[in-house]
JSON list of C-alpha atoms in Angstrom, two decimals:
[
{"chain": "A", "resi": 1, "resn": "UNK", "atom": "CA", "xyz": [-4.25, 23.44, -28.97]},
{"chain": "A", "resi": 2, "resn": "UNK", "atom": "CA", "xyz": [-3.16, 26.63, -27.29]},
{"chain": "A", "resi": 3, "resn": "UNK", "atom": "CA", "xyz": [-1.69, 29.94, -28.37]},
{"chain": "A", "resi": 4, "resn": "UNK", "atom": "CA", "xyz": [2.10, 29.75, -28.21]},
{"chain": "A", "resi": 5, "resn": "UNK", "atom": "CA", "xyz": [2.27, 32.99, -26.23]},
{"chain": "A", "resi": 6, "resn": "UNK", "atom": "CA", "xyz": [0.38, 31.29, -23.39]},
{"chain": "A", "resi": 7, "resn": "UNK", "atom": "CA", "xyz": [3.27, 28.88, -22.93]},
{"chain": "A", "resi": 8, "resn": "UNK", "atom": "CA", "xyz": [5.92, 31.57, -23.41]},
{"chain": "A", "resi": 9, "resn": "UNK", "atom": "CA", "xyz": [4.42, 33.53, -20.51]},
{"chain": "A", "resi": 10, "resn": "UNK", "atom": "CA", "xyz": [4.04, 30.38, -18.44]},
{"chain": "A", "resi": 11, "resn": "UNK", "atom": "CA", "xyz": [7.80, 29.75, -18.17]},
{"chain": "A", "resi": 12, "resn": "UNK", "atom": "CA", "xyz": [7.41, 25.97, -18.40]},
{"chain": "A", "resi": 13, "resn": "UNK", "atom": "CA", "xyz": [11.09, 25.12, -18.52]},
{"chain": "A", "resi": 14, "resn": "UNK", "atom": "CA", "xyz": [11.93, 21.82, -20.19]},
{"chain": "A", "resi": 15, "resn": "UNK", "atom": "CA", "xyz": [8.43, 21.05, -21.50]},
{"chain": "A", "resi": 16, "resn": "UNK", "atom": "CA", "xyz": [8.63, 23.39, -24.49]},
{"chain": "A", "resi": 17, "resn": "UNK", "atom": "CA", "xyz": [6.01, 23.04, -27.22]},
{"chain": "A", "resi": 18, "resn": "UNK", "atom": "CA", "xyz": [7.47, 20.93, -30.03]},
{"chain": "A", "resi": 19, "resn": "UNK", "atom": "CA", "xyz": [4.66, 21.17, -32.58]},
{"chain": "A", "resi": 20, "resn": "UNK", "atom": "CA", "xyz": [3.55, 24.50, -33.99]},
{"chain": "A", "resi": 21, "resn": "UNK", "atom": "CA", "xyz": [0.95, 25.45, -36.59]},
{"chain": "A", "resi": 22, "resn": "UNK", "atom": "CA", "xyz": [-0.59, 28.71, -37.79]},
{"chain": "A", "resi": 23, "resn": "UNK", "atom": "CA", "xyz": [-4.28, 29.50, -37.57]},
{"chain": "A", "resi": 24, "resn": "UNK", "atom": "CA", "xyz": [-6.21, 31.42, -40.23]},
{"chain": "A", "resi": 25, "resn": "UNK", "atom": "CA", "xyz": [-5.13, 34.75, -38.68]},
{"chain": "A", "resi": 26, "resn": "UNK", "atom": "CA", "xyz": [-1.42, 33.92, -38.62]},
{"chain": "A", "resi": 27, "resn": "UNK", "atom": "CA", "xyz": [-1.27, 33.28, -34.88]},
{"chain": "A", "resi": 28, "resn": "UNK", "atom": "CA", "xyz": [1.02, 30.48, -33.76]},
{"chain": "A", "resi": 29, "resn": "UNK", "atom": "CA", "xyz": [-0.78, 27.58, -32.10]},
{"chain": "A", "resi": 30, "resn": "UNK", "atom": "CA", "xyz": [0.94, 24.68, -30.34]},
{"chain": "A", "resi": 31, "resn": "UNK", "atom": "CA", "xyz": [0.01, 21.20, -29.26]},
{"chain": "A", "resi": 32, "resn": "UNK", "atom": "CA", "xyz": [0.24, 21.48, -25.50]},
{"chain": "A", "resi": 33, "resn": "UNK", "atom": "CA", "xyz": [3.27, 19.78, -23.91]},
{"chain": "A", "resi": 34, "resn": "UNK", "atom": "CA", "xyz": [1.78, 19.94, -20.41]},
{"chain": "A", "resi": 35, "resn": "UNK", "atom": "CA", "xyz": [-1.56, 20.79, -18.79]},
{"chain": "A", "resi": 36, "resn": "UNK", "atom": "CA", "xyz": [-0.40, 23.07, -15.96]},
{"chain": "A", "resi": 37, "resn": "UNK", "atom": "CA", "xyz": [-0.26, 26.25, -18.05]},
{"chain": "A", "resi": 38, "resn": "UNK", "atom": "CA", "xyz": [-3.71, 25.73, -19.65]},
{"chain": "A", "resi": 39, "resn": "UNK", "atom": "CA", "xyz": [-5.18, 25.13, -16.17]},
{"chain": "A", "resi": 40, "resn": "UNK", "atom": "CA", "xyz": [-3.54, 28.34, -14.94]},
{"chain": "A", "resi": 41, "resn": "UNK", "atom": "CA", "xyz": [-5.06, 30.21, -17.90]},
{"chain": "A", "resi": 42, "resn": "UNK", "atom": "CA", "xyz": [-8.53, 28.85, -17.08]},
{"chain": "A", "resi": 43, "resn": "UNK", "atom": "CA", "xyz": [-8.14, 29.88, -13.45]},
{"chain": "A", "resi": 44, "resn": "UNK", "atom": "CA", "xyz": [-6.99, 33.39, -14.42]},
{"chain": "A", "resi": 45, "resn": "UNK", "atom": "CA", "xyz": [-9.79, 33.94, -16.94]},
{"chain": "A", "resi": 46, "resn": "UNK", "atom": "CA", "xyz": [-12.77, 32.08, -15.49]},
{"chain": "A", "resi": 47, "resn": "UNK", "atom": "CA", "xyz": [-12.09, 31.78, -11.76]},
{"chain": "A", "resi": 48, "resn": "UNK", "atom": "CA", "xyz": [-10.35, 35.08, -11.02]},
{"chain": "A", "resi": 49, "resn": "UNK", "atom": "CA", "xyz": [-12.94, 35.99, -8.38]},
{"chain": "A", "resi": 50, "resn": "UNK", "atom": "CA", "xyz": [-13.71, 32.50, -7.10]},
{"chain": "A", "resi": 51, "resn": "UNK", "atom": "CA", "xyz": [-13.23, 31.64, -3.46]},
{"chain": "A", "resi": 52, "resn": "UNK", "atom": "CA", "xyz": [-9.99, 29.78, -2.78]},
{"chain": "A", "resi": 53, "resn": "UNK", "atom": "CA", "xyz": [-8.84, 27.10, -2.59]},
{"chain": "A", "resi": 54, "resn": "UNK", "atom": "CA", "xyz": [-9.60, 25.72, -6.05]},
{"chain": "A", "resi": 55, "resn": "UNK", "atom": "CA", "xyz": [-9.08, 22.06, -6.89]},
{"chain": "A", "resi": 56, "resn": "UNK", "atom": "CA", "xyz": [-8.85, 20.73, -10.44]},
{"chain": "A", "resi": 57, "resn": "UNK", "atom": "CA", "xyz": [-8.19, 17.33, -11.88]},
{"chain": "A", "resi": 58, "resn": "UNK", "atom": "CA", "xyz": [-7.70, 16.39, -15.51]},
{"chain": "A", "resi": 59, "resn": "UNK", "atom": "CA", "xyz": [-6.84, 13.66, -17.95]},
{"chain": "A", "resi": 60, "resn": "UNK", "atom": "CA", "xyz": [-5.73, 15.03, -21.32]},
{"chain": "A", "resi": 61, "resn": "UNK", "atom": "CA", "xyz": [-3.45, 14.30, -24.23]},
{"chain": "A", "resi": 62, "resn": "UNK", "atom": "CA", "xyz": [-0.15, 16.16, -24.34]},
{"chain": "A", "resi": 63, "resn": "UNK", "atom": "CA", "xyz": [2.58, 16.20, -26.96]},
{"chain": "A", "resi": 64, "resn": "UNK", "atom": "CA", "xyz": [6.36, 16.46, -26.75]},
{"chain": "A", "resi": 65, "resn": "UNK", "atom": "CA", "xyz": [9.22, 16.31, -29.18]},
{"chain": "A", "resi": 66, "resn": "UNK", "atom": "CA", "xyz": [11.34, 13.21, -28.72]},
{"chain": "A", "resi": 67, "resn": "UNK", "atom": "CA", "xyz": [14.80, 12.17, -29.77]},
{"chain": "A", "resi": 68, "resn": "UNK", "atom": "CA", "xyz": [14.82, 10.05, -32.91]},
{"chain": "A", "resi": 69, "resn": "UNK", "atom": "CA", "xyz": [15.25, 6.29, -32.57]},
{"chain": "A", "resi": 70, "resn": "UNK", "atom": "CA", "xyz": [14.50, 6.29, -28.82]},
{"chain": "A", "resi": 71, "resn": "UNK", "atom": "CA", "xyz": [11.14, 4.50, -29.11]},
{"chain": "A", "resi": 72, "resn": "UNK", "atom": "CA", "xyz": [9.35, 7.25, -27.22]},
{"chain": "A", "resi": 73, "resn": "UNK", "atom": "CA", "xyz": [5.81, 8.27, -28.00]},
{"chain": "A", "resi": 74, "resn": "UNK", "atom": "CA", "xyz": [5.20, 11.86, -29.07]},
{"chain": "A", "resi": 75, "resn": "UNK", "atom": "CA", "xyz": [1.67, 11.78, -27.66]},
{"chain": "A", "resi": 76, "resn": "UNK", "atom": "CA", "xyz": [0.95, 10.74, -24.10]},
{"chain": "A", "resi": 77, "resn": "UNK", "atom": "CA", "xyz": [-1.95, 10.85, -21.70]},
{"chain": "A", "resi": 78, "resn": "UNK", "atom": "CA", "xyz": [-1.33, 13.14, -18.75]},
{"chain": "A", "resi": 79, "resn": "UNK", "atom": "CA", "xyz": [-3.38, 12.92, -15.58]},
{"chain": "A", "resi": 80, "resn": "UNK", "atom": "CA", "xyz": [-2.97, 15.48, -12.86]},
{"chain": "A", "resi": 81, "resn": "UNK", "atom": "CA", "xyz": [-4.35, 17.60, -10.11]},
{"chain": "A", "resi": 82, "resn": "UNK", "atom": "CA", "xyz": [-3.87, 21.29, -9.44]},
{"chain": "A", "resi": 83, "resn": "UNK", "atom": "CA", "xyz": [-4.46, 22.90, -6.06]},
{"chain": "A", "resi": 84, "resn": "UNK", "atom": "CA", "xyz": [-4.66, 26.69, -6.13]},
{"chain": "A", "resi": 85, "resn": "UNK", "atom": "CA", "xyz": [-4.69, 28.79, -3.00]},
{"chain": "A", "resi": 86, "resn": "UNK", "atom": "CA", "xyz": [-3.16, 26.47, -0.41]},
{"chain": "A", "resi": 87, "resn": "UNK", "atom": "CA", "xyz": [0.49, 27.32, 0.12]},
{"chain": "A", "resi": 88, "resn": "UNK", "atom": "CA", "xyz": [3.41, 25.48, 1.57]},
{"chain": "A", "resi": 89, "resn": "UNK", "atom": "CA", "xyz": [3.49, 22.15, 3.33]},
{"chain": "A", "resi": 90, "resn": "UNK", "atom": "CA", "xyz": [-0.27, 21.92, 3.82]},
{"chain": "A", "resi": 91, "resn": "UNK", "atom": "CA", "xyz": [-0.97, 22.21, 0.08]},
{"chain": "A", "resi": 92, "resn": "UNK", "atom": "CA", "xyz": [1.84, 19.82, -0.79]},
{"chain": "A", "resi": 93, "resn": "UNK", "atom": "CA", "xyz": [0.59, 17.29, 1.74]},
{"chain": "A", "resi": 94, "resn": "UNK", "atom": "CA", "xyz": [-2.97, 17.49, 0.40]},
{"chain": "A", "resi": 95, "resn": "UNK", "atom": "CA", "xyz": [-1.85, 16.87, -3.19]},
{"chain": "A", "resi": 96, "resn": "UNK", "atom": "CA", "xyz": [0.44, 14.03, -2.10]},
{"chain": "A", "resi": 97, "resn": "UNK", "atom": "CA", "xyz": [-2.48, 12.52, -0.18]},
{"chain": "A", "resi": 98, "resn": "UNK", "atom": "CA", "xyz": [-4.58, 12.57, -3.36]},
{"chain": "A", "resi": 99, "resn": "UNK", "atom": "CA", "xyz": [-1.72, 11.00, -5.31]},
{"chain": "A", "resi": 100, "resn": "UNK", "atom": "CA", "xyz": [-1.22, 8.21, -2.77]},
{"chain": "A", "resi": 101, "resn": "UNK", "atom": "CA", "xyz": [-4.95, 7.50, -2.63]},
{"chain": "A", "resi": 102, "resn": "UNK", "atom": "CA", "xyz": [-5.01, 7.22, -6.45]},
{"chain": "A", "resi": 103, "resn": "UNK", "atom": "CA", "xyz": [-1.98, 4.89, -6.48]},
{"chain": "A", "resi": 104, "resn": "UNK", "atom": "CA", "xyz": [-3.49, 2.77, -3.70]},
{"chain": "A", "resi": 105, "resn": "UNK", "atom": "CA", "xyz": [-6.81, 2.62, -5.60]},
{"chain": "A", "resi": 106, "resn": "UNK", "atom": "CA", "xyz": [-4.90, 1.46, -8.68]},
{"chain": "A", "resi": 107, "resn": "UNK", "atom": "CA", "xyz": [-3.70, -1.49, -6.61]},
{"chain": "A", "resi": 108, "resn": "UNK", "atom": "CA", "xyz": [-0.02, -0.61, -6.39]},
{"chain": "A", "resi": 109, "resn": "UNK", "atom": "CA", "xyz": [1.65, -2.26, -3.41]},
{"chain": "A", "resi": 110, "resn": "UNK", "atom": "CA", "xyz": [4.84, -0.28, -3.62]},
{"chain": "A", "resi": 111, "resn": "UNK", "atom": "CA", "xyz": [5.77, 3.08, -5.08]},
{"chain": "A", "resi": 112, "resn": "UNK", "atom": "CA", "xyz": [8.13, 5.96, -4.53]},
{"chain": "A", "resi": 113, "resn": "UNK", "atom": "CA", "xyz": [7.30, 9.66, -4.83]},
{"chain": "A", "resi": 114, "resn": "UNK", "atom": "CA", "xyz": [10.05, 12.15, -5.61]},
{"chain": "A", "resi": 115, "resn": "UNK", "atom": "CA", "xyz": [9.69, 15.67, -4.25]},
{"chain": "A", "resi": 116, "resn": "UNK", "atom": "CA", "xyz": [11.74, 18.64, -5.19]},
{"chain": "A", "resi": 117, "resn": "UNK", "atom": "CA", "xyz": [12.07, 22.37, -5.45]},
{"chain": "A", "resi": 118, "resn": "UNK", "atom": "CA", "xyz": [13.68, 23.60, -8.65]},
{"chain": "A", "resi": 119, "resn": "UNK", "atom": "CA", "xyz": [15.59, 26.36, -6.82]},
{"chain": "A", "resi": 120, "resn": "UNK", "atom": "CA", "xyz": [16.93, 24.21, -3.99]},
{"chain": "A", "resi": 121, "resn": "UNK", "atom": "CA", "xyz": [19.65, 22.26, -5.75]},
{"chain": "A", "resi": 122, "resn": "UNK", "atom": "CA", "xyz": [21.23, 25.18, -7.65]},
{"chain": "A", "resi": 123, "resn": "UNK", "atom": "CA", "xyz": [21.20, 27.19, -4.40]},
{"chain": "A", "resi": 124, "resn": "UNK", "atom": "CA", "xyz": [22.99, 24.40, -2.54]},
{"chain": "A", "resi": 125, "resn": "UNK", "atom": "CA", "xyz": [25.60, 24.05, -5.25]},
{"chain": "A", "resi": 126, "resn": "UNK", "atom": "CA", "xyz": [26.14, 27.81, -5.10]},
{"chain": "A", "resi": 127, "resn": "UNK", "atom": "CA", "xyz": [26.45, 27.67, -1.30]},
{"chain": "A", "resi": 128, "resn": "UNK", "atom": "CA", "xyz": [29.18, 25.05, -1.72]},
{"chain": "A", "resi": 129, "resn": "UNK", "atom": "CA", "xyz": [30.99, 27.46, -4.11]},
{"chain": "A", "resi": 130, "resn": "UNK", "atom": "CA", "xyz": [30.68, 25.16, -7.12]},
{"chain": "A", "resi": 131, "resn": "UNK", "atom": "CA", "xyz": [31.78, 27.00, -10.28]},
{"chain": "A", "resi": 132, "resn": "UNK", "atom": "CA", "xyz": [29.12, 27.93, -12.86]},
{"chain": "A", "resi": 133, "resn": "UNK", "atom": "CA", "xyz": [30.18, 25.49, -15.63]},
{"chain": "A", "resi": 134, "resn": "UNK", "atom": "CA", "xyz": [30.14, 22.57, -13.18]},
{"chain": "A", "resi": 135, "resn": "UNK", "atom": "CA", "xyz": [26.73, 23.70, -11.82]},
{"chain": "A", "resi": 136, "resn": "UNK", "atom": "CA", "xyz": [25.36, 23.72, -15.38]},
{"chain": "A", "resi": 137, "resn": "UNK", "atom": "CA", "xyz": [26.75, 20.24, -16.03]},
{"chain": "A", "resi": 138, "resn": "UNK", "atom": "CA", "xyz": [25.33, 18.80, -12.79]},
{"chain": "A", "resi": 139, "resn": "UNK", "atom": "CA", "xyz": [21.91, 20.37, -13.38]},
{"chain": "A", "resi": 140, "resn": "UNK", "atom": "CA", "xyz": [21.84, 19.12, -16.98]},
{"chain": "A", "resi": 141, "resn": "UNK", "atom": "CA", "xyz": [22.64, 15.58, -15.79]},
{"chain": "A", "resi": 142, "resn": "UNK", "atom": "CA", "xyz": [20.06, 15.87, -13.03]},
{"chain": "A", "resi": 143, "resn": "UNK", "atom": "CA", "xyz": [17.36, 17.04, -15.48]},
{"chain": "A", "resi": 144, "resn": "UNK", "atom": "CA", "xyz": [18.23, 14.16, -17.82]},
{"chain": "A", "resi": 145, "resn": "UNK", "atom": "CA", "xyz": [18.00, 11.63, -14.99]},
{"chain": "A", "resi": 146, "resn": "UNK", "atom": "CA", "xyz": [21.70, 10.76, -15.32]},
{"chain": "A", "resi": 147, "resn": "UNK", "atom": "CA", "xyz": [22.22, 10.03, -11.64]},
{"chain": "A", "resi": 148, "resn": "UNK", "atom": "CA", "xyz": [25.48, 8.20, -12.31]},
{"chain": "A", "resi": 149, "resn": "UNK", "atom": "CA", "xyz": [26.84, 11.37, -13.92]},
{"chain": "A", "resi": 150, "resn": "UNK", "atom": "CA", "xyz": [25.50, 13.50, -11.05]},
{"chain": "A", "resi": 151, "resn": "UNK", "atom": "CA", "xyz": [27.19, 11.26, -8.49]},
{"chain": "A", "resi": 152, "resn": "UNK", "atom": "CA", "xyz": [30.48, 11.33, -10.42]},
{"chain": "A", "resi": 153, "resn": "UNK", "atom": "CA", "xyz": [30.46, 15.13, -10.62]},
{"chain": "A", "resi": 154, "resn": "UNK", "atom": "CA", "xyz": [29.46, 15.57, -6.96]},
{"chain": "A", "resi": 155, "resn": "UNK", "atom": "CA", "xyz": [32.22, 13.23, -5.76]},
{"chain": "A", "resi": 156, "resn": "UNK", "atom": "CA", "xyz": [34.79, 15.11, -7.87]},
{"chain": "A", "resi": 157, "resn": "UNK", "atom": "CA", "xyz": [33.97, 18.42, -6.12]},
{"chain": "A", "resi": 158, "resn": "UNK", "atom": "CA", "xyz": [36.24, 17.62, -3.18]},
{"chain": "A", "resi": 159, "resn": "UNK", "atom": "CA", "xyz": [33.60, 18.44, -0.56]},
{"chain": "A", "resi": 160, "resn": "UNK", "atom": "CA", "xyz": [33.36, 16.96, 2.93]},
{"chain": "A", "resi": 161, "resn": "UNK", "atom": "CA", "xyz": [31.65, 13.57, 3.12]},
{"chain": "A", "resi": 162, "resn": "UNK", "atom": "CA", "xyz": [28.58, 15.01, 4.86]},
{"chain": "A", "resi": 163, "resn": "UNK", "atom": "CA", "xyz": [28.14, 17.60, 2.08]},
{"chain": "A", "resi": 164, "resn": "UNK", "atom": "CA", "xyz": [28.55, 14.95, -0.63]},
{"chain": "A", "resi": 165, "resn": "UNK", "atom": "CA", "xyz": [25.99, 12.73, 1.13]},
{"chain": "A", "resi": 166, "resn": "UNK", "atom": "CA", "xyz": [23.53, 15.64, 1.36]},
{"chain": "A", "resi": 167, "resn": "UNK", "atom": "CA", "xyz": [23.87, 16.52, -2.33]},
{"chain": "A", "resi": 168, "resn": "UNK", "atom": "CA", "xyz": [23.53, 12.88, -3.41]},
{"chain": "A", "resi": 169, "resn": "UNK", "atom": "CA", "xyz": [20.47, 12.28, -1.20]},
{"chain": "A", "resi": 170, "resn": "UNK", "atom": "CA", "xyz": [18.76, 15.36, -2.59]},
{"chain": "A", "resi": 171, "resn": "UNK", "atom": "CA", "xyz": [19.60, 14.36, -6.16]},
{"chain": "A", "resi": 172, "resn": "UNK", "atom": "CA", "xyz": [17.51, 11.19, -5.83]},
{"chain": "A", "resi": 173, "resn": "UNK", "atom": "CA", "xyz": [14.66, 12.15, -3.50]},
{"chain": "A", "resi": 174, "resn": "UNK", "atom": "CA", "xyz": [12.00, 9.70, -2.44]},
{"chain": "A", "resi": 175, "resn": "UNK", "atom": "CA", "xyz": [9.27, 9.64, 0.13]},
{"chain": "A", "resi": 176, "resn": "UNK", "atom": "CA", "xyz": [7.91, 6.48, 1.66]},
{"chain": "A", "resi": 177, "resn": "UNK", "atom": "CA", "xyz": [4.24, 6.24, 0.65]},
{"chain": "A", "resi": 178, "resn": "UNK", "atom": "CA", "xyz": [3.24, 5.42, 4.23]},
{"chain": "A", "resi": 179, "resn": "UNK", "atom": "CA", "xyz": [4.22, 8.99, 5.13]},
{"chain": "A", "resi": 180, "resn": "UNK", "atom": "CA", "xyz": [1.24, 10.43, 3.33]},
{"chain": "A", "resi": 181, "resn": "UNK", "atom": "CA", "xyz": [-1.54, 8.21, 4.67]},
{"chain": "A", "resi": 182, "resn": "UNK", "atom": "CA", "xyz": [-3.51, 10.73, 6.65]},
{"chain": "A", "resi": 183, "resn": "UNK", "atom": "CA", "xyz": [-1.86, 13.69, 4.94]},
{"chain": "A", "resi": 184, "resn": "UNK", "atom": "CA", "xyz": [-1.23, 15.65, 8.13]},
{"chain": "A", "resi": 185, "resn": "UNK", "atom": "CA", "xyz": [0.81, 12.82, 9.67]},
{"chain": "A", "resi": 186, "resn": "UNK", "atom": "CA", "xyz": [4.48, 13.36, 10.44]},
{"chain": "A", "resi": 187, "resn": "UNK", "atom": "CA", "xyz": [6.77, 11.49, 8.16]},
{"chain": "A", "resi": 188, "resn": "UNK", "atom": "CA", "xyz": [10.38, 10.82, 7.42]},
{"chain": "A", "resi": 189, "resn": "UNK", "atom": "CA", "xyz": [12.05, 10.82, 4.05]},
{"chain": "A", "resi": 190, "resn": "UNK", "atom": "CA", "xyz": [14.17, 7.93, 2.84]}
]
């Protein structure tokens, strides 16, 4: 459990706490929907003066509200890594290398890793002069994983074929796992 204000300050987007309770002092506590914010709190309070980079891994239960009758579990086990103090491509490559090593160790022969930047897609839509209501609709479909809806909306924008292809490729990103073997290796995206 965490204090609700921790998650409010963390700006966690779609993973809002769904379960709230009060402690004996009247403070609102939540069942954590994600582990990133609690890890950030630990870093800020206990490792504020530690030498960077910091590397954390965790396996913990998390809890999310679900739509009724969808057969989804409210509690799930989240495993993750957090790398603090290594910016840009080098940090991303290191974390992806850890991910690929874990997937390889689990015996998976084939997998696909999606990469993204939350600000990239809205910025591209804005650069293509897509009106705000349509941007909201496309981003809502993208967040929901409705790639058929995203494709329909993108094709209806009336953009040049190359622009449509770019927006559709970025809407369903994937990286070939062979790219990240030896995390400094050059790679190509599919």
